[in-house]
Short mmCIF file of C-alpha atoms in Angstrom, two decimals:
data_model
loop_
_atom_site.label_atom_id
_atom_site.label_comp_id
_atom_site.label_asym_id
_atom_site.label_seq_id
_atom_site.Cartn_x
_atom_site.Cartn_y
_atom_site.Cartn_z
CA MET H 97 4.74 -1.27 -32.97
CA GLU H 98 4.79 0.23 -28.80
CA ARG H 99 4.74 -3.82 -26.98
CA PHE H 100 4.16 -3.47 -23.27
CA GLN H 101 3.13 -6.54 -21.15
CA VAL H 102 -0.42 -5.01 -20.05
CA VAL H 103 -2.47 -2.36 -21.13
CA VAL H 104 -5.00 -0.65 -18.24
CA ALA H 105 -6.76 1.66 -20.42
CA GLY H 106 -9.29 3.65 -17.38
CA ALA H 107 -6.88 6.61 -14.57
CA GLY H 108 -9.58 6.07 -11.99
CA PRO H 109 -8.94 4.62 -8.56
CA VAL H 110 -8.77 0.87 -9.55
CA GLY H 111 -7.11 1.28 -12.59
CA SER H 112 -4.12 3.50 -11.33
CA VAL H 113 -3.61 1.45 -8.73
CA ALA H 114 -3.40 -2.12 -11.52
CA ALA H 115 -0.99 0.19 -13.25
CA TYR H 116 1.01 1.61 -10.39
CA ARG H 117 0.56 -2.59 -8.63
CA LEU H 118 1.49 -3.71 -11.61
CA ALA H 119 4.46 -1.65 -12.40
CA GLN H 120 5.82 -2.59 -8.68
CA MET H 121 6.11 -5.85 -8.99
CA GLY H 122 7.93 -5.53 -11.74
CA VAL H 123 5.39 -5.90 -15.38
CA GLU H 124 5.69 -3.44 -17.83
CA VAL H 125 2.73 -1.90 -17.79
CA LEU H 126 1.06 1.24 -19.67
CA LEU H 127 -2.27 3.26 -18.21
CA LEU H 128 -4.29 5.28 -21.53
CA GLU H 129 -6.43 8.38 -19.44
CA ALA H 130 -8.71 10.07 -22.25
CA ALA H 131 -8.85 12.87 -20.50
CA PRO H 132 -6.34 15.70 -19.69
CA ARG H 133 -5.44 14.08 -16.13
CA CYS H 134 -7.17 12.33 -13.66
CA PRO H 135 -10.92 14.15 -13.43
CA GLU H 136 -12.33 15.47 -9.74
CA ASP H 137 -14.49 13.33 -8.76
CA LEU H 138 -15.97 13.36 -5.89
CA ARG H 139 -18.77 10.34 -6.29
CA ALA H 140 -16.79 7.87 -4.18
CA SER H 141 -14.58 8.95 -0.81
CA THR H 142 -14.70 6.34 1.37
CA MET H 143 -11.66 4.07 1.11
CA HIS H 144 -12.42 0.49 4.29
CA PRO H 145 -9.89 -1.08 6.66
CA PRO H 146 -8.73 -3.54 3.81
CA THR H 147 -8.36 -1.08 1.35
CA LEU H 148 -6.17 0.60 4.14
CA ASP H 149 -4.26 -2.44 4.39
CA MET H 150 -3.31 -2.58 0.58
CA MET H 151 -2.93 1.03 0.52
CA LYS H 152 0.12 0.39 3.23
CA THR H 153 1.55 -2.30 1.05
CA LEU H 154 1.92 0.56 -1.99
CA GLY H 155 3.25 2.77 -0.08
CA VAL H 156 1.32 5.58 -0.13
CA LEU H 157 -1.17 5.34 3.24
CA GLU H 158 0.43 7.99 4.53
CA ASP H 159 0.60 10.15 1.88
CA LEU H 160 -2.72 9.48 1.70
CA GLU H 161 -3.91 10.03 5.74
CA ALA H 162 -2.45 14.09 5.44
CA GLN H 163 -4.94 14.07 2.25
CA GLY H 164 -7.70 12.24 4.02
CA LEU H 165 -10.09 12.04 7.10
CA ARG H 166 -9.99 9.02 9.72
CA ALA H 167 -13.02 8.26 10.47
CA PRO H 168 -13.61 5.13 12.93
CA ILE H 169 -17.61 5.57 14.26
CA TYR H 170 -20.44 6.15 11.95
CA HIS H 171 -23.72 6.31 12.69
CA TYR H 172 -27.31 5.12 11.91
CA ARG H 173 -30.06 8.43 12.24
CA ASN H 174 -33.32 8.14 13.17
CA ARG H 175 -34.37 12.19 11.42
CA LEU H 176 -37.20 11.84 13.30
CA THR H 177 -36.84 11.25 16.83
CA GLY H 178 -32.80 12.29 16.34
CA GLU H 179 -31.76 8.05 18.48
CA VAL H 180 -28.56 7.76 16.88
CA MET H 181 -26.91 4.38 16.57
CA ALA H 182 -22.91 4.74 16.57
CA PHE H 183 -20.86 1.77 15.33
CA ASP H 184 -16.69 2.09 15.96
CA MET H 185 -14.33 0.20 13.88
CA GLY H 186 -12.63 0.23 16.21
CA GLU H 187 -13.35 -3.08 17.48
CA LEU H 188 -11.42 -4.78 14.55
CA GLY H 189 -8.37 -3.25 15.92
CA ASP H 190 -7.34 -7.43 17.20
CA ILE H 191 -7.39 -8.48 13.74
CA SER H 192 -6.39 -5.54 11.67
CA GLU H 193 -4.03 -3.13 11.44
CA HIS H 194 -6.07 0.30 10.05
CA PRO H 195 -9.64 0.27 11.75
CA TYR H 196 -10.96 2.65 10.81
CA ARG H 197 -12.47 4.12 7.36
CA LEU H 198 -10.25 7.52 6.46
CA GLN H 199 -12.81 9.52 3.75
CA CYS H 200 -10.62 10.29 1.32
CA GLU H 201 -11.66 11.53 -2.19
CA GLN H 202 -11.33 9.31 -5.51
CA PHE H 203 -9.20 11.18 -7.53
CA LYS H 204 -6.47 12.36 -4.28
CA LEU H 205 -5.79 8.38 -4.87
CA ALA H 206 -5.46 8.22 -8.67
CA ARG H 207 -3.74 11.48 -8.65
CA LEU H 208 -0.93 10.19 -6.80
CA LEU H 209 -0.41 7.19 -8.27
CA THR H 210 -0.22 8.40 -11.98
CA ALA H 211 2.41 10.63 -10.69
CA LYS H 212 4.29 7.71 -9.18
CA LEU H 213 3.44 5.45 -12.21
CA ALA H 214 4.96 8.03 -14.60
CA ALA H 215 8.66 8.65 -12.63
CA HIS H 216 8.04 4.45 -12.25
CA PRO H 217 10.83 3.07 -14.47
CA LYS H 218 8.05 0.04 -15.83
CA GLY H 219 5.14 2.59 -15.89
CA GLU H 220 4.29 4.87 -18.11
CA VAL H 221 0.52 6.81 -18.28
CA ARG H 222 -0.79 8.24 -21.02
CA PHE H 223 -2.75 11.07 -21.12
CA SER H 224 -5.39 12.19 -23.69
CA HIS H 225 -5.13 8.70 -24.64
CA ARG H 226 -8.54 6.47 -25.82
CA LEU H 227 -8.91 3.21 -26.17
CA ALA H 228 -10.87 2.81 -29.61
CA HIS H 229 -10.74 -0.66 -29.91
CA PHE H 230 -8.48 -4.12 -29.30
CA THR H 231 -8.75 -7.82 -31.19
CA GLN H 232 -6.44 -10.41 -29.48
CA ASP H 233 -5.11 -13.72 -30.17
CA ASP H 234 -3.50 -16.46 -29.51
CA GLN H 235 -0.42 -14.57 -28.37
CA GLY H 236 -1.57 -11.16 -27.24
CA VAL H 237 -3.60 -8.20 -27.85
CA THR H 238 -3.96 -5.02 -30.16
CA ALA H 239 -4.93 -1.98 -28.49
CA SER H 240 -6.00 1.22 -31.28
CA ILE H 241 -5.47 3.93 -29.40
CA GLU H 242 -6.63 7.39 -30.26
CA ALA H 243 -4.14 10.04 -29.45
CA PRO H 244 -3.49 14.48 -29.67
CA PHE H 245 -2.34 13.50 -33.04
CA GLY H 246 -3.66 10.62 -34.62
CA ILE H 247 -4.27 6.26 -33.97
CA GLU H 248 -1.51 4.68 -32.02
CA GLN H 249 -1.48 1.10 -31.71
CA VAL H 250 0.32 -0.52 -29.04
CA ARG H 251 0.68 -4.68 -28.46
CA CYS H 252 0.60 -6.16 -24.21
CA ASP H 253 -0.35 -9.53 -23.10
CA TYR H 254 -2.85 -8.43 -20.95
CA LEU H 255 -5.68 -5.57 -21.15
CA ILE H 256 -7.29 -5.20 -18.59
CA GLY H 257 -10.70 -2.39 -18.96
CA ALA H 258 -10.89 -0.65 -16.00
CA ASP H 259 -12.66 2.57 -18.39
CA GLY H 260 -15.58 2.48 -15.92
CA ALA H 261 -19.53 2.31 -15.87
CA ASN H 262 -19.79 3.16 -19.65
CA SER H 263 -16.75 0.61 -20.50
CA ILE H 264 -15.68 0.66 -24.44
CA VAL H 265 -13.60 -2.40 -23.16
CA ARG H 266 -16.84 -4.10 -22.18
CA LYS H 267 -19.04 -3.31 -25.03
CA TRP H 268 -16.10 -4.61 -28.04
CA LEU H 269 -15.71 -7.86 -25.72
CA ASP H 270 -20.02 -7.31 -26.41
CA VAL H 271 -20.31 -8.66 -22.35
CA GLU H 272 -24.00 -8.48 -21.30
CA PHE H 273 -24.69 -6.31 -18.14
CA GLU H 274 -27.20 -8.19 -15.52
CA GLY H 275 -29.14 -6.00 -13.19
CA PHE H 276 -31.05 -3.36 -13.60
CA THR H 277 -31.57 0.91 -12.76
CA TYR H 278 -33.03 1.99 -10.18
CA PRO H 279 -36.39 4.88 -11.21
CA GLU H 280 -34.83 7.48 -8.84
CA LYS H 281 -31.08 8.95 -9.56
CA PHE H 282 -28.76 10.15 -6.15
CA LEU H 283 -28.05 13.60 -5.43
CA THR H 284 -25.14 14.84 -3.73
CA LEU H 285 -24.77 18.41 -2.96
CA SER H 286 -21.93 19.90 -1.32
CA THR H 287 -21.22 22.64 0.77
CA ASP H 288 -18.42 24.22 2.89
CA TRP H 289 -21.36 24.63 5.58
CA PRO H 290 -20.81 23.34 9.30
CA LEU H 291 -23.40 20.97 9.52
CA GLU H 292 -21.55 19.20 12.91
CA ASP H 293 -22.57 22.56 14.60
CA HIS H 294 -26.06 21.85 14.22
CA PHE H 295 -26.76 18.48 14.78
CA PRO H 296 -24.40 17.58 17.65
CA GLY H 297 -21.84 14.70 17.95
CA LEU H 298 -22.39 14.17 14.46
CA ALA H 299 -20.05 11.66 13.15
CA HIS H 300 -18.38 12.00 10.00
CA VAL H 301 -20.47 9.43 7.98
CA ASN H 302 -23.45 9.31 9.06
CA TYR H 303 -26.20 7.62 8.02
CA VAL H 304 -29.96 9.50 8.61
CA ALA H 305 -33.15 6.67 8.02
CA ASP H 306 -36.38 8.15 7.32
CA PRO H 307 -39.58 6.54 6.12
CA LYS H 308 -40.18 9.15 3.66
CA GLU H 309 -37.27 11.28 3.51
CA TRP H 310 -33.84 9.95 4.19
CA CYS H 311 -30.27 11.56 3.26
CA VAL H 312 -27.04 11.07 3.87
CA LEU H 313 -23.99 12.78 5.45
CA LEU H 314 -20.20 12.13 4.57
CA ARG H 315 -17.61 14.85 5.83
CA VAL H 316 -14.16 14.45 3.32
CA PRO H 317 -12.14 17.29 4.72
CA SER H 318 -13.08 20.83 3.27
CA LEU H 319 -17.07 19.81 2.80
CA TRP H 320 -19.51 17.82 3.78
CA ARG H 321 -22.41 15.98 1.29
CA ILE H 322 -25.91 15.77 1.23
CA LEU H 323 -26.82 12.90 -0.93
CA VAL H 324 -29.90 12.59 -1.00
CA PRO H 325 -33.02 10.86 -3.52
CA ALA H 326 -34.10 12.28 -5.88
CA ASN H 327 -37.21 11.87 -8.37
CA GLY H 328 -35.85 9.91 -11.64
CA GLU H 329 -39.40 11.77 -13.66
CA GLU H 330 -37.87 15.55 -12.55
CA SER H 331 -35.46 16.95 -15.10
CA ASP H 332 -31.99 17.22 -14.69
CA GLU H 333 -31.89 21.00 -14.01
CA ALA H 334 -34.66 21.09 -11.92
CA LEU H 335 -32.69 19.25 -9.53
CA LEU H 336 -29.98 20.77 -9.85
CA SER H 337 -31.57 23.51 -9.02
CA ASP H 338 -31.45 26.18 -6.46
CA ALA H 339 -34.47 25.13 -5.90
CA LYS H 340 -33.80 21.82 -5.18
CA LYS H 341 -30.68 22.28 -3.28
CA GLU H 342 -33.06 24.87 -1.32
CA ALA H 343 -35.70 22.27 -0.32
CA VAL H 344 -32.90 19.31 0.84
CA PHE H 345 -31.56 22.35 3.00
CA ASP H 346 -34.16 23.01 4.57
CA GLY H 347 -35.25 19.93 5.40
CA LEU H 348 -31.86 19.26 7.19
CA LEU H 349 -31.68 23.35 8.61
CA GLY H 350 -34.59 24.85 8.39
CA ASP H 351 -32.64 27.60 5.94
CA GLY H 352 -32.12 26.24 2.83
CA ALA H 353 -31.92 29.80 1.21
CA SER H 354 -28.62 30.66 3.03
CA ILE H 355 -26.65 27.82 2.28
CA LYS H 356 -24.17 27.69 -0.25
CA THR H 357 -23.14 24.51 -2.13
CA VAL H 358 -19.55 24.03 -3.73
CA HIS H 359 -20.46 21.03 -5.89
CA ARG H 360 -23.98 19.62 -6.94
CA THR H 361 -23.75 16.32 -8.65
CA LEU H 362 -25.91 14.10 -9.59
CA TYR H 363 -26.26 10.03 -11.63
CA LYS H 364 -28.22 7.95 -12.23
CA VAL H 365 -28.29 4.36 -9.74
CA HIS H 366 -27.63 1.19 -10.86
CA GLN H 367 -27.50 -3.18 -9.72
CA ARG H 368 -25.80 -4.98 -12.18
CA VAL H 369 -22.38 -7.15 -12.98
CA ALA H 370 -20.78 -8.05 -15.67
CA LYS H 371 -21.29 -11.51 -16.63
CA THR H 372 -18.11 -12.25 -17.00
CA TYR H 373 -14.41 -10.49 -16.20
CA HIS H 374 -12.62 -13.01 -18.45
CA VAL H 375 -12.21 -13.18 -22.01
CA GLY H 376 -8.84 -14.18 -23.20
CA ARG H 377 -6.70 -11.87 -22.39
CA VAL H 378 -8.73 -9.48 -21.58
CA LEU H 379 -10.37 -8.81 -18.36
CA LEU H 380 -12.76 -6.62 -16.49
CA ALA H 381 -12.49 -5.37 -12.82
CA GLY H 382 -14.08 -1.68 -11.53
CA ASP H 383 -17.35 -0.62 -12.58
CA ALA H 384 -16.56 -1.66 -16.76
CA ALA H 385 -17.26 -5.00 -14.31
CA HIS H 386 -19.68 -3.92 -11.87
CA LEU H 387 -22.30 -1.19 -10.87
CA ASN H 388 -24.04 -1.00 -7.17
CA ASN H 389 -25.41 2.24 -5.34
CA PRO H 390 -23.33 3.88 -2.68
CA LEU H 391 -25.06 3.38 0.58
CA GLY H 392 -21.88 1.51 2.33
CA GLY H 393 -19.09 2.98 -0.09
CA PHE H 394 -18.48 -0.75 -1.12
CA GLY H 395 -18.57 0.94 -5.04
CA MET H 396 -14.36 2.05 -5.30
CA ASN H 397 -12.80 -0.29 -2.49
CA SER H 398 -13.83 -3.88 -4.88
CA GLY H 399 -12.91 -1.70 -7.67
CA ILE H 400 -9.89 -1.46 -6.11
CA HIS H 401 -9.87 -5.63 -4.52
CA ASP H 402 -11.11 -6.36 -8.24
CA VAL H 403 -7.57 -5.44 -9.91
CA TRP H 404 -5.69 -7.17 -6.48
CA ASN H 405 -6.50 -9.63 -7.05
CA LEU H 406 -5.93 -9.75 -10.80
CA THR H 407 -2.59 -8.51 -10.32
CA GLU H 408 -0.80 -10.98 -8.77
CA LYS H 409 -2.41 -13.12 -11.03
CA LEU H 410 -1.19 -11.80 -13.78
CA ALA H 411 1.97 -10.93 -11.99
CA GLU H 412 2.33 -14.65 -11.51
CA ILE H 413 1.40 -15.21 -14.93
CA LEU H 414 3.88 -12.93 -17.01
CA LEU H 415 7.03 -13.19 -14.72
CA GLU H 416 6.63 -16.43 -13.18
CA ASP H 417 4.85 -18.82 -16.30
CA GLY H 418 1.91 -19.52 -14.20
CA ASP H 419 -0.86 -21.04 -15.52
CA ALA H 420 -2.81 -18.18 -17.28
CA GLU H 421 -6.05 -20.99 -18.13
CA ALA H 422 -6.33 -22.20 -14.62
CA LEU H 423 -5.46 -18.01 -13.13
CA LEU H 424 -7.79 -16.05 -14.95
CA PRO H 425 -11.59 -18.22 -14.70
CA ARG H 426 -10.33 -18.33 -11.03
CA TYR H 427 -10.29 -14.26 -11.01
CA ASP H 428 -13.68 -14.28 -12.59
CA ARG H 429 -15.03 -16.45 -10.05
CA GLN H 430 -14.10 -15.09 -7.37
CA ARG H 431 -15.04 -11.65 -7.62
CA ARG H 432 -17.93 -11.79 -9.08
CA ALA H 433 -18.92 -14.45 -6.08
CA VAL H 434 -17.99 -11.39 -3.80
CA MET H 435 -20.58 -9.14 -5.68
CA HIS H 436 -23.53 -11.60 -6.24
CA LYS H 437 -22.77 -12.91 -2.53
CA PHE H 438 -22.41 -10.05 -0.68
CA ILE H 439 -21.94 -6.85 -2.86
CA GLN H 440 -25.19 -6.49 -4.87
CA THR H 441 -26.78 -8.19 -2.01
CA GLN H 442 -25.45 -5.48 0.99
CA THR H 443 -25.42 -2.19 -1.83
CA ILE H 444 -29.46 -3.13 -2.52
CA ALA H 445 -30.49 -4.25 1.57
CA ASN H 446 -28.53 -0.55 2.46
CA LYS H 447 -30.99 0.95 0.07
CA ALA H 448 -33.72 -0.49 1.04
CA ALA H 449 -32.63 0.06 5.48
CA MET H 450 -32.69 3.64 4.29
CA GLU H 451 -36.35 3.76 2.97
CA ALA H 452 -37.98 1.41 4.43
CA GLY H 453 -41.00 2.60 2.42
CA THR H 454 -44.15 2.47 5.55
CA ALA H 455 -42.54 3.23 9.12
CA GLU H 456 -43.78 0.09 9.90
CA ALA H 457 -41.20 -1.55 8.17
CA TYR H 458 -39.02 1.45 9.68
CA ALA H 459 -39.35 0.74 13.29
CA GLU H 460 -38.74 -2.77 11.90
CA ARG H 461 -35.32 -3.21 10.80
CA GLU H 462 -34.75 -0.11 13.49
CA ALA H 463 -34.98 -2.88 16.05
CA LYS H 464 -33.53 -4.88 13.91
CA MET H 465 -30.24 -3.00 14.16
CA ARG H 466 -30.41 -1.87 18.13
CA LYS H 467 -30.49 -5.42 18.37
CA ILE H 468 -27.01 -5.90 16.57
CA LEU H 469 -25.63 -3.00 18.48
CA ALA H 470 -26.36 -5.04 21.54
CA ASP H 471 -24.74 -7.60 21.13
CA PRO H 472 -21.20 -7.52 20.57
CA GLU H 473 -21.40 -11.40 18.65
CA GLN H 474 -23.45 -10.22 16.37
CA ARG H 475 -22.07 -6.06 16.56
CA ARG H 476 -19.60 -7.39 15.40
CA GLU H 477 -20.45 -9.62 12.46
CA TYR H 478 -21.78 -6.55 11.50
CA LEU H 479 -18.67 -4.66 11.44
CA LEU H 480 -16.77 -7.29 9.53
CA LEU H 481 -18.37 -7.31 6.67
CA GLN H 482 -19.68 -3.69 6.55
CA SER H 483 -15.74 -2.63 6.31
CA MET H 484 -15.60 -5.40 3.86
CA TYR H 485 -13.47 -8.48 5.49
CA LYS H 486 -15.54 -10.57 5.04
CA THR H 487 -15.19 -10.49 0.88
CA LEU H 488 -11.90 -10.95 1.38
CA GLU H 489 -12.94 -14.64 2.84
CA LEU H 490 -15.52 -15.08 0.99
CA GLU H 491 -12.92 -14.26 -2.43
CA ALA H 492 -9.55 -16.66 -0.51
CA ALA H 493 -12.79 -19.88 -0.47
CA THR H 494 -13.74 -20.35 -3.91
CA ALA H 495 -12.03 -22.39 -5.25
#
């Protein structure tokens, strides 16, 4: 039976970061992906400053910069009045080498890292290989893998489940996925129509709030992505229809019929956290461990931060005879503390700020944003929070 020190299930951005970093550290790692290649998933496209610091450490930031757009400024916009409140991450230049968001679709990161891992002497990538089952004992984990021509088995010291929201790893562990699902769905429409010609001074990242109809306008290198809430009672067919597309762009631009879309993506919105990220020799990370609404761009980033923490601990265990019984429970405590105390709380608050519910509630939230923007100390705290540096402070402070 083949043996690796670590097997990672799922070659999305989180799994690919975990596997490539372990290989760089000198750990023998196998990365499994059920699909024939990294899917062109457009869901996540924002990398925050701490994540960019990590990408530099991996040696891939220059490659990502060439495929993305820097976005130091992001806007909160009032859809009714046209008021714009601009926040500039450049103000964090005294503590951050990369005081900006990088708008770069998640599949670009996954494809870059899987290619590098395949060429690394400590790494291996197997596409069209799906983790089907596993068992664990005191000495390691036996993974059963559905391959194109049969079932294969490999043995490893540790297994990381980075296999997404429907994680088979989490299901076989029988770990409860606590939380809730919003009644509405989110619809994302991508277009190459130049929105910047219609909205003067548009930033690459724009949260357009309205008590009745809010949206998010995000620029990636070749497209604008428009995210809107969608009635969960409507059929997927209706929400993905030309009629819905035209209604969205009628509200934005006044001429929805003339706008062509490149992608239309519909998805459910969850706020969920696994009851534990650690069961014996099996660990959870990324969407397999937690889900949150995308407002703020924290989902992919927090998953990458999960495995940044975890790979340090696994390398210490495997290469320096570190104490697994102390280190792995600490990974669970640190990263679940971040998810409960910051990510879940902040993403719920971000969604509430966008939709408000009533004109009065919206006016109150908008006044609060103006106060934050006008006060240098409050503004800096807000930028540290939204840039995710505060989450790493919380992680480090959690014993």
